[in-house]
Short mmCIF file of C-alpha atoms and ligand atoms in Angstrom, two decimals:
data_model
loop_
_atom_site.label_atom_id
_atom_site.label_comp_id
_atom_site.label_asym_id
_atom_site.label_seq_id
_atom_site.Cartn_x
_atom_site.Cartn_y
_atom_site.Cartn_z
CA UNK A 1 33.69 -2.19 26.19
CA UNK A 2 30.90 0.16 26.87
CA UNK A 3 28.82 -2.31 28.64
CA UNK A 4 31.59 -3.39 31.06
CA UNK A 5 32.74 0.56 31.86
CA UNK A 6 29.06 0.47 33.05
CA UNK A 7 28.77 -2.23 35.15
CA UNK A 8 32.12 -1.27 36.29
CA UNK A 9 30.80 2.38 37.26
CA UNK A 10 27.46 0.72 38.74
CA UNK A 11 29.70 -1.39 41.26
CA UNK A 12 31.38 1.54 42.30
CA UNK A 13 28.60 3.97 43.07
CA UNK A 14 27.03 1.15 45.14
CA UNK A 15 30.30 0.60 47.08
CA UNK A 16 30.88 3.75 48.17
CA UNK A 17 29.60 3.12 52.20
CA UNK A 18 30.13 5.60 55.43
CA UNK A 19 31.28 5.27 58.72
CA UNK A 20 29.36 6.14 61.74
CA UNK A 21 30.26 9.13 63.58
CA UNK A 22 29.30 12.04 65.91
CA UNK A 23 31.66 15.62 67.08
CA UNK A 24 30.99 17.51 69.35
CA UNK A 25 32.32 20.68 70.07
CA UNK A 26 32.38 23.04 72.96
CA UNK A 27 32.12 26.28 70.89
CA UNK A 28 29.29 27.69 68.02
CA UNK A 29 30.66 27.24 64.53
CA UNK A 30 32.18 24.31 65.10
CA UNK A 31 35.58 25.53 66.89
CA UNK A 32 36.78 24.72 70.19
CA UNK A 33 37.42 21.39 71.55
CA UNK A 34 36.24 18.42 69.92
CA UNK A 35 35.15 14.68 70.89
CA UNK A 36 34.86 12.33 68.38
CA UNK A 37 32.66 8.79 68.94
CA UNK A 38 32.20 6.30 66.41
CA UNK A 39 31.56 3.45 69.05
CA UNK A 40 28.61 2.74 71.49
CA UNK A 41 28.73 3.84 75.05
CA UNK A 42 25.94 2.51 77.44
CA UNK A 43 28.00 4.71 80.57
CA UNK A 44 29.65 7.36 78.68
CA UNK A 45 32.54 8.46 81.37
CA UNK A 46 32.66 11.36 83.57
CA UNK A 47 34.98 12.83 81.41
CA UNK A 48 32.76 12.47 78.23
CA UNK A 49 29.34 13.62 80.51
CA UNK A 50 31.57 17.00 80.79
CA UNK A 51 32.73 17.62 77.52
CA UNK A 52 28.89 17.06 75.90
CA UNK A 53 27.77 19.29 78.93
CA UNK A 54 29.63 21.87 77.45
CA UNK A 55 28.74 21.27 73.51
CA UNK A 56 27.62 24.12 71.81
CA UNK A 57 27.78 22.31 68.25
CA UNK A 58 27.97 18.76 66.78
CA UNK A 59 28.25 17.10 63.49
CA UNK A 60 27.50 13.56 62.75
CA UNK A 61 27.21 10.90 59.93
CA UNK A 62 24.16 8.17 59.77
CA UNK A 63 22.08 7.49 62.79
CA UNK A 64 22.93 8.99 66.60
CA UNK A 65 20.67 8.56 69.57
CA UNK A 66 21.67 9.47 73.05
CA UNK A 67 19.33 8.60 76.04
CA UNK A 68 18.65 10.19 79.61
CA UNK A 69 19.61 7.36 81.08
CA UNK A 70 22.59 4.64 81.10
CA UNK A 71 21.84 1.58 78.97
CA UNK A 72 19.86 3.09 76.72
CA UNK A 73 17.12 3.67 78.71
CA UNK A 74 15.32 6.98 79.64
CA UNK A 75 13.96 9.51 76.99
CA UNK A 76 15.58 10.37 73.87
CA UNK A 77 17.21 13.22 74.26
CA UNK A 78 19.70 13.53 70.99
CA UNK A 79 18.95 12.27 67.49
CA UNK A 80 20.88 12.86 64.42
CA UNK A 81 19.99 10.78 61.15
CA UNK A 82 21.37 12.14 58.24
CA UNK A 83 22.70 8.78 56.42
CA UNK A 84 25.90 9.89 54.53
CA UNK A 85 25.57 13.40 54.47
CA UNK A 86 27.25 14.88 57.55
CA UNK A 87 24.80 17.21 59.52
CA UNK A 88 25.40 19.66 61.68
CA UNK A 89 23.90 22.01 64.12
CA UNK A 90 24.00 23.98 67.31
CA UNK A 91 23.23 22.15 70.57
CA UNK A 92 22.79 22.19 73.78
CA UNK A 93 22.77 19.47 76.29
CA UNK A 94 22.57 21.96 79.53
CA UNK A 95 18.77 20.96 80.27
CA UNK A 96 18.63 18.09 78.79
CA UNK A 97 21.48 15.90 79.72
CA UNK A 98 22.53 12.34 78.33
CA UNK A 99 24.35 9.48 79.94
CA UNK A 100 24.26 6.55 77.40
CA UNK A 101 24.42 7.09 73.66
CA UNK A 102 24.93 5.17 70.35
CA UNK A 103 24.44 5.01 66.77
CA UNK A 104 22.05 2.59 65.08
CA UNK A 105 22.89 -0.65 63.77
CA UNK A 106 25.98 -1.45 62.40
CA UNK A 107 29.41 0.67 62.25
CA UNK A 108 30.32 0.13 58.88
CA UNK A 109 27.21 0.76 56.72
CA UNK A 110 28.42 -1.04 53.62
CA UNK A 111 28.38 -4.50 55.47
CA UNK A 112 24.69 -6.59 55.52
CA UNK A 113 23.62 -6.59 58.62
CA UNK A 114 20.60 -6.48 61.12
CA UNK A 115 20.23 -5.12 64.33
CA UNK A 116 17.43 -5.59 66.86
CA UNK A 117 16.38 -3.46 69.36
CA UNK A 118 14.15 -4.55 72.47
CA UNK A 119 12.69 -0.73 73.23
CA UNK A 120 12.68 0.37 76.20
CA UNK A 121 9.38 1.56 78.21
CA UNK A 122 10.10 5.42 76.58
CA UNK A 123 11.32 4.05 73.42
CA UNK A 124 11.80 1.37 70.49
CA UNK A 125 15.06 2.05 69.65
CA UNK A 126 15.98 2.12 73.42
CA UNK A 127 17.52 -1.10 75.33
CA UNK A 128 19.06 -3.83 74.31
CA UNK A 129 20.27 -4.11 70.39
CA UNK A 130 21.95 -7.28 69.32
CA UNK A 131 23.48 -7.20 65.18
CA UNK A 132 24.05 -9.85 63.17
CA UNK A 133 26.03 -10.23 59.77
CA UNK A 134 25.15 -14.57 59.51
CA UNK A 135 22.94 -15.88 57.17
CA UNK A 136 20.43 -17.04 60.40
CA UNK A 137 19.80 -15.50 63.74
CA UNK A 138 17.32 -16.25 66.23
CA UNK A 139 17.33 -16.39 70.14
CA UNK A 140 17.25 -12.26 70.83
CA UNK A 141 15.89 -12.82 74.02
CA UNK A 142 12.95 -10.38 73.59
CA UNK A 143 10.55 -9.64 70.79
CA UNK A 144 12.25 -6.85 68.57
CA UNK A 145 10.38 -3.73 68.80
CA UNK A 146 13.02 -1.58 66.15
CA UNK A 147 15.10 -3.37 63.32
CA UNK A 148 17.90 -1.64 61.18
CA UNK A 149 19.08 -2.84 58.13
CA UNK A 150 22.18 -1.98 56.77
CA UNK A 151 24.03 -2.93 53.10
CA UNK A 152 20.94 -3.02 51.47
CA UNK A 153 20.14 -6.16 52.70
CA UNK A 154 17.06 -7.77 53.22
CA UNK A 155 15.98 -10.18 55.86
CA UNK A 156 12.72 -12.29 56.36
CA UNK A 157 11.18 -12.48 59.71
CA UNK A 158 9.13 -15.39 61.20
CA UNK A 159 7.22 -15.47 64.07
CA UNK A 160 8.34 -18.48 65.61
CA UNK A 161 12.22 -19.05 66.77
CA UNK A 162 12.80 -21.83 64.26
CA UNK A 163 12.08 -19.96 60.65
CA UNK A 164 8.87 -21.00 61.01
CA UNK A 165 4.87 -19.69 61.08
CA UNK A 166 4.02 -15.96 59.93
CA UNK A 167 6.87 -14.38 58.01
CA UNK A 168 7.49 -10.82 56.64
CA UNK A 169 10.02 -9.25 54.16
CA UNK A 170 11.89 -6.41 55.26
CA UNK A 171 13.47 -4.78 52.23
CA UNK A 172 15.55 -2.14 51.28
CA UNK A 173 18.22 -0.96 48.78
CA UNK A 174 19.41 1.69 51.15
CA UNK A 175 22.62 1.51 53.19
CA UNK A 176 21.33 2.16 56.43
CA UNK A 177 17.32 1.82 57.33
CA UNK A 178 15.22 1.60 61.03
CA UNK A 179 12.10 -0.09 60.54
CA UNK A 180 9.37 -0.96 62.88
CA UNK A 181 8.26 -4.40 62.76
CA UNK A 182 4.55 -4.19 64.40
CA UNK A 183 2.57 -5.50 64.16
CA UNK A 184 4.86 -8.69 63.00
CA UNK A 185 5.96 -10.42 65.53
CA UNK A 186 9.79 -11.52 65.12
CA UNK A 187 11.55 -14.64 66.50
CA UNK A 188 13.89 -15.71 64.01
CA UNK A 189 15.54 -14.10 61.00
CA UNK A 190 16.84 -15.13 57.82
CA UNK A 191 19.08 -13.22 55.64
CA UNK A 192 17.30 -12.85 52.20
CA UNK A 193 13.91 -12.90 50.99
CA UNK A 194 12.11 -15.86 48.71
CA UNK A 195 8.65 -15.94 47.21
CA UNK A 196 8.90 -19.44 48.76
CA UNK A 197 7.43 -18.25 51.95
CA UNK A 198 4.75 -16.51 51.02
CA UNK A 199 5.55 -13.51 53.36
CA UNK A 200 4.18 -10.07 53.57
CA UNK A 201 6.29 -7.37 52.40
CA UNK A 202 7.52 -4.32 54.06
CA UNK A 203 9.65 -2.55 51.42
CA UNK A 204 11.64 0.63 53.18
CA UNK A 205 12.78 3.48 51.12
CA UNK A 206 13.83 5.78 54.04
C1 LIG B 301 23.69 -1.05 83.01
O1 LIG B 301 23.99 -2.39 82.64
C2 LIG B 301 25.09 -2.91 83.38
C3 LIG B 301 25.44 -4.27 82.80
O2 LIG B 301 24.27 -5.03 82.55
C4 LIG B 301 24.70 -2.97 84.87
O3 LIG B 301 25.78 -3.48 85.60
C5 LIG B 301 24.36 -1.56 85.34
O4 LIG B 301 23.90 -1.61 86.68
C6 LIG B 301 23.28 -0.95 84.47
N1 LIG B 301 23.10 0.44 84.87
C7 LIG B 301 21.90 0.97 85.13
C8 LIG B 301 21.87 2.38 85.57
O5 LIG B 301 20.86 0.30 85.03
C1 LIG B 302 8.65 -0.14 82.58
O1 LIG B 302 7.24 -0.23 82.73
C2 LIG B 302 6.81 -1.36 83.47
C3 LIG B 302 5.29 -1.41 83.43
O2 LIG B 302 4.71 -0.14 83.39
C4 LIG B 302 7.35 -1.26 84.90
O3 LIG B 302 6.96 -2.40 85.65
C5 LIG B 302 8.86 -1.20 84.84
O4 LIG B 302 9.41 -1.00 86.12
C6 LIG B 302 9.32 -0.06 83.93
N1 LIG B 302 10.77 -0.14 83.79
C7 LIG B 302 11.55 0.92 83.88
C8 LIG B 302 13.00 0.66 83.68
O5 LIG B 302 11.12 2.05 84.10
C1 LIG B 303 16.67 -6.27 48.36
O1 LIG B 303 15.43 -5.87 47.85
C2 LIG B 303 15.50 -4.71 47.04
C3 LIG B 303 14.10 -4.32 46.68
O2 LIG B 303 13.52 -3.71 47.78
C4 LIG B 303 16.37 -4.99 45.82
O3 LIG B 303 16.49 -3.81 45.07
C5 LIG B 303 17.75 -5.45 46.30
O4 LIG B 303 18.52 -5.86 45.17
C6 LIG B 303 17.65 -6.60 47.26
N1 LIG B 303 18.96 -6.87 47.82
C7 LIG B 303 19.51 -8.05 47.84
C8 LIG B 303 20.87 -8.12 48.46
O5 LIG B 303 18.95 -9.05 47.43
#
Protein backbone atom coordinates (compact mmCIF):
# COMPACT_ATOMS: atom_id res chain seq x y z
CA UNK A 1 0.00 0.00 0.00
CA UNK A 2 2.81 2.25 0.91
CA UNK A 3 4.78 1.54 -2.13
CA UNK A 4 1.92 2.27 -4.56
CA UNK A 5 0.81 5.78 -2.55
CA UNK A 6 4.45 6.51 -3.66
CA UNK A 7 4.62 5.83 -7.02
CA UNK A 8 1.24 7.27 -7.13
CA UNK A 9 2.60 10.69 -5.55
CA UNK A 10 5.85 10.42 -7.88
CA UNK A 11 3.49 10.43 -11.08
CA UNK A 12 1.83 13.32 -9.91
CA UNK A 13 4.63 15.69 -9.01
CA UNK A 14 6.07 14.90 -12.47
CA UNK A 15 2.73 15.72 -14.18
CA UNK A 16 2.17 18.82 -12.94
CA UNK A 17 3.30 20.97 -16.46
CA UNK A 18 2.70 24.94 -17.28
CA UNK A 19 1.44 26.82 -19.95
CA UNK A 20 3.26 29.46 -21.75
CA UNK A 21 2.36 32.93 -21.17
CA UNK A 22 3.29 36.66 -21.09
CA UNK A 23 0.96 40.12 -19.57
CA UNK A 24 1.59 43.04 -20.09
CA UNK A 25 0.29 45.90 -18.52
CA UNK A 26 0.17 49.58 -19.18
CA UNK A 27 0.57 50.69 -15.52
CA UNK A 28 3.51 49.93 -12.53
CA UNK A 29 2.25 47.30 -10.12
CA UNK A 30 0.66 45.43 -12.40
CA UNK A 31 -2.78 47.50 -12.83
CA UNK A 32 -4.10 49.01 -15.82
CA UNK A 33 -4.85 47.36 -18.99
CA UNK A 34 -3.66 44.05 -19.72
CA UNK A 35 -2.68 41.86 -22.94
CA UNK A 36 -2.35 38.44 -22.57
CA UNK A 37 -0.23 36.13 -25.37
CA UNK A 38 0.27 32.59 -25.09
CA UNK A 39 0.77 32.15 -28.97
CA UNK A 40 3.62 33.22 -31.39
CA UNK A 41 3.40 36.36 -33.38
CA UNK A 42 6.08 36.93 -36.16
CA UNK A 43 3.96 40.62 -37.03
CA UNK A 44 2.42 41.40 -33.82
CA UNK A 45 -0.54 43.95 -35.03
CA UNK A 46 -0.68 47.58 -34.82
CA UNK A 47 -2.90 47.29 -32.13
CA UNK A 48 -0.58 44.96 -30.03
CA UNK A 49 2.78 47.34 -31.15
CA UNK A 50 0.60 50.08 -29.08
CA UNK A 51 -0.43 48.41 -26.16
CA UNK A 52 3.45 46.97 -25.43
CA UNK A 53 4.51 50.64 -26.33
CA UNK A 54 2.75 51.63 -23.46
CA UNK A 55 3.76 48.62 -20.88
CA UNK A 56 4.98 49.69 -17.79
CA UNK A 57 4.91 46.00 -16.26
CA UNK A 58 4.71 42.34 -17.44
CA UNK A 59 4.52 38.94 -16.00
CA UNK A 60 5.22 35.78 -17.77
CA UNK A 61 5.56 31.93 -17.37
CA UNK A 62 8.56 29.77 -19.13
CA UNK A 63 10.53 31.23 -21.95
CA UNK A 64 9.57 34.84 -23.83
CA UNK A 65 11.73 36.47 -26.46
CA UNK A 66 10.63 39.41 -28.47
CA UNK A 67 12.84 40.70 -31.40
CA UNK A 68 13.43 44.25 -33.10
CA UNK A 69 12.37 43.04 -36.02
CA UNK A 70 9.34 40.96 -37.68
CA UNK A 71 10.10 37.25 -38.08
CA UNK A 72 12.19 36.96 -35.47
CA UNK A 73 14.87 38.72 -36.71
CA UNK A 74 16.70 41.85 -35.33
CA UNK A 75 18.19 42.06 -31.73
CA UNK A 76 16.70 40.67 -28.74
CA UNK A 77 15.11 43.08 -27.13
CA UNK A 78 12.74 41.17 -24.34
CA UNK A 79 13.58 37.95 -22.53
CA UNK A 80 11.77 36.38 -19.75
CA UNK A 81 12.73 32.69 -18.64
CA UNK A 82 11.48 31.82 -15.50
CA UNK A 83 10.15 28.07 -16.25
CA UNK A 84 7.04 27.66 -13.98
CA UNK A 85 7.44 30.29 -11.66
CA UNK A 86 5.67 33.41 -12.97
CA UNK A 87 8.10 36.47 -13.05
CA UNK A 88 7.47 39.74 -13.08
CA UNK A 89 8.93 43.12 -13.47
CA UNK A 90 8.76 46.69 -14.60
CA UNK A 91 9.38 47.43 -18.29
CA UNK A 92 9.71 49.54 -20.72
CA UNK A 93 9.59 49.11 -24.40
CA UNK A 94 9.74 53.11 -25.25
CA UNK A 95 13.48 52.86 -26.60
CA UNK A 96 13.63 49.72 -27.35
CA UNK A 97 10.70 48.63 -29.37
CA UNK A 98 9.64 45.02 -30.58
CA UNK A 99 7.71 43.87 -33.60
CA UNK A 100 7.84 39.99 -33.57
CA UNK A 101 7.81 37.97 -30.38
CA UNK A 102 7.38 34.36 -29.09
CA UNK A 103 7.99 31.91 -26.49
CA UNK A 104 10.39 29.00 -26.87
CA UNK A 105 9.53 25.67 -27.95
CA UNK A 106 6.48 24.15 -27.31
CA UNK A 107 3.10 25.64 -25.69
CA UNK A 108 2.29 23.03 -23.45
CA UNK A 109 5.49 22.13 -21.52
CA UNK A 110 4.36 18.74 -20.29
CA UNK A 111 4.27 17.31 -23.93
CA UNK A 112 7.91 15.78 -25.47
CA UNK A 113 8.87 17.81 -27.87
CA UNK A 114 11.81 19.54 -29.81
CA UNK A 115 12.09 22.66 -31.38
CA UNK A 116 14.80 23.98 -33.71
CA UNK A 117 15.80 27.22 -34.27
CA UNK A 118 17.90 28.44 -37.43
CA UNK A 119 19.41 31.85 -35.58
CA UNK A 120 19.33 34.61 -37.11
CA UNK A 121 22.58 36.85 -37.99
CA UNK A 122 21.99 38.72 -34.22
CA UNK A 123 20.85 35.62 -32.67
CA UNK A 124 20.43 31.67 -32.16
CA UNK A 125 17.21 31.61 -30.96
CA UNK A 126 16.16 34.11 -33.74
CA UNK A 127 14.50 32.89 -37.22
CA UNK A 128 12.95 30.14 -38.17
CA UNK A 129 11.87 27.37 -35.32
CA UNK A 130 10.17 24.25 -36.51
CA UNK A 131 8.78 21.61 -33.25
CA UNK A 132 8.23 18.28 -33.43
CA UNK A 133 6.36 15.77 -31.02
CA UNK A 134 7.17 12.31 -33.67
CA UNK A 135 9.43 9.81 -32.83
CA UNK A 136 11.81 11.05 -36.13
CA UNK A 137 12.36 14.39 -37.69
CA UNK A 138 14.74 15.47 -40.16
CA UNK A 139 14.59 17.89 -43.23
CA UNK A 140 14.72 21.48 -41.07
CA UNK A 141 15.96 23.14 -43.91
CA UNK A 142 18.95 24.74 -42.10
CA UNK A 143 21.46 23.50 -39.59
CA UNK A 144 19.89 24.17 -36.03
CA UNK A 145 21.81 26.71 -34.25
CA UNK A 146 19.30 26.59 -30.73
CA UNK A 147 17.29 23.37 -29.67
CA UNK A 148 14.59 23.28 -26.82
CA UNK A 149 13.50 20.38 -25.24
CA UNK A 150 10.46 20.13 -23.53
CA UNK A 151 8.73 17.00 -21.28
CA UNK A 152 11.87 15.90 -20.23
CA UNK A 153 12.56 14.32 -23.23
CA UNK A 154 15.59 13.46 -24.78
CA UNK A 155 16.54 13.35 -28.40
CA UNK A 156 19.74 12.10 -30.27
CA UNK A 157 21.16 14.14 -33.00
CA UNK A 158 23.11 12.92 -36.09
CA UNK A 159 24.92 14.74 -38.39
CA UNK A 160 23.69 13.44 -41.48
CA UNK A 161 19.76 13.72 -42.58
CA UNK A 162 19.22 9.98 -42.46
CA UNK A 163 20.09 9.06 -38.53
CA UNK A 164 23.27 8.53 -39.61
CA UNK A 165 27.29 9.61 -38.95
CA UNK A 166 28.25 11.70 -35.70
CA UNK A 167 25.49 11.63 -33.10
CA UNK A 168 24.98 13.44 -29.72
CA UNK A 169 22.57 13.00 -26.72
CA UNK A 170 20.72 15.86 -25.65
CA UNK A 171 19.27 15.12 -22.23
CA UNK A 172 17.27 16.49 -19.71
CA UNK A 173 14.71 15.74 -16.94
CA UNK A 174 13.49 19.28 -16.98
CA UNK A 175 10.21 20.45 -18.53
CA UNK A 176 11.40 23.06 -20.61
CA UNK A 177 15.37 23.42 -21.66
CA UNK A 178 17.33 25.67 -24.70
CA UNK A 179 20.45 24.09 -25.54
CA UNK A 180 23.08 24.98 -27.99
CA UNK A 181 24.12 22.30 -30.17
CA UNK A 182 27.78 23.55 -31.42
CA UNK A 183 29.74 22.41 -32.17
CA UNK A 184 27.43 19.21 -33.27
CA UNK A 185 26.22 19.53 -36.27
CA UNK A 186 22.38 18.40 -36.53
CA UNK A 187 20.52 16.91 -39.54
CA UNK A 188 18.25 14.46 -38.25
CA UNK A 189 16.73 13.71 -34.86
CA UNK A 190 15.52 10.86 -33.06
CA UNK A 191 13.40 10.87 -30.09
CA UNK A 192 15.29 8.93 -27.30
CA UNK A 193 18.72 8.14 -26.54
CA UNK A 194 20.55 4.42 -26.80
CA UNK A 195 24.05 3.42 -25.85
CA UNK A 196 23.69 1.76 -29.28
CA UNK A 197 25.07 4.75 -30.99
CA UNK A 198 27.81 5.48 -29.26
CA UNK A 199 26.98 9.28 -29.06
CA UNK A 200 28.41 12.05 -27.03
CA UNK A 201 26.39 13.32 -24.31
CA UNK A 202 25.16 16.71 -23.54
CA UNK A 203 23.16 16.32 -20.31
CA UNK A 204 21.17 19.86 -19.50
CA UNK A 205 20.14 20.68 -16.04
CA UNK A 206 19.04 24.32 -16.72
C1 LIG B 1 8.07 37.87 -42.79
O1 LIG B 1 7.76 36.61 -43.37
C2 LIG B 1 6.63 36.68 -44.23
C3 LIG B 1 6.27 35.27 -44.65
O2 LIG B 1 7.43 34.54 -45.00
C4 LIG B 1 6.97 37.60 -45.41
O3 LIG B 1 5.85 37.68 -46.26
C5 LIG B 1 7.32 38.98 -44.87
O4 LIG B 1 7.73 39.82 -45.93
C6 LIG B 1 8.44 38.89 -43.86
N1 LIG B 1 8.63 40.21 -43.25
C7 LIG B 1 9.83 40.79 -43.16
C8 LIG B 1 9.87 42.15 -42.58
O5 LIG B 1 10.86 40.23 -43.56
C1 LIG C 1 23.14 38.41 -42.45
O1 LIG C 1 24.54 38.45 -42.67
C2 LIG C 1 24.92 38.07 -43.98
C3 LIG C 1 26.44 38.01 -44.04
O2 LIG C 1 27.04 38.96 -43.21
C4 LIG C 1 24.33 39.07 -44.98
O3 LIG C 1 24.68 38.69 -46.31
C5 LIG C 1 22.82 39.06 -44.84
O4 LIG C 1 22.24 40.05 -45.66
C6 LIG C 1 22.41 39.34 -43.39
N1 LIG C 1 20.97 39.17 -43.29
C7 LIG C 1 20.22 40.02 -42.63
C8 LIG C 1 18.76 39.69 -42.59
O5 LIG C 1 20.65 41.04 -42.08
C1 LIG D 1 16.17 11.44 -20.14
O1 LIG D 1 17.44 11.43 -19.54
C2 LIG D 1 17.42 11.78 -18.16
C3 LIG D 1 18.84 11.85 -17.69
O2 LIG D 1 19.39 13.04 -18.15
C4 LIG D 1 16.59 10.77 -17.39
O3 LIG D 1 16.51 11.18 -16.05
C5 LIG D 1 15.19 10.71 -17.99
O4 LIG D 1 14.45 9.67 -17.37
C6 LIG D 1 15.23 10.47 -19.48
N1 LIG D 1 13.89 10.62 -20.02
C7 LIG D 1 13.32 9.73 -20.79
C8 LIG D 1 11.94 10.06 -21.25
O5 LIG D 1 13.89 8.71 -21.15
Amino acid sequence: MFLRLCAFLSCVSFAVGYVQEVTFYTEYAFQGDALRLRSKHAELTPCQLKHIANTKTFCAVGSWQGFEGQNYTGRVRFTSTSGAAMNCQEKSFKYSPIKSLRYLGQLETLMPSISVNSGSNDSDTGGIERTFTNLAANNFGFIPAHLVLTGGSNWTGFSNEDFTGESTCFSTSELHVGISPHPSVVRSLFQGCDAKYGSEIYESAE
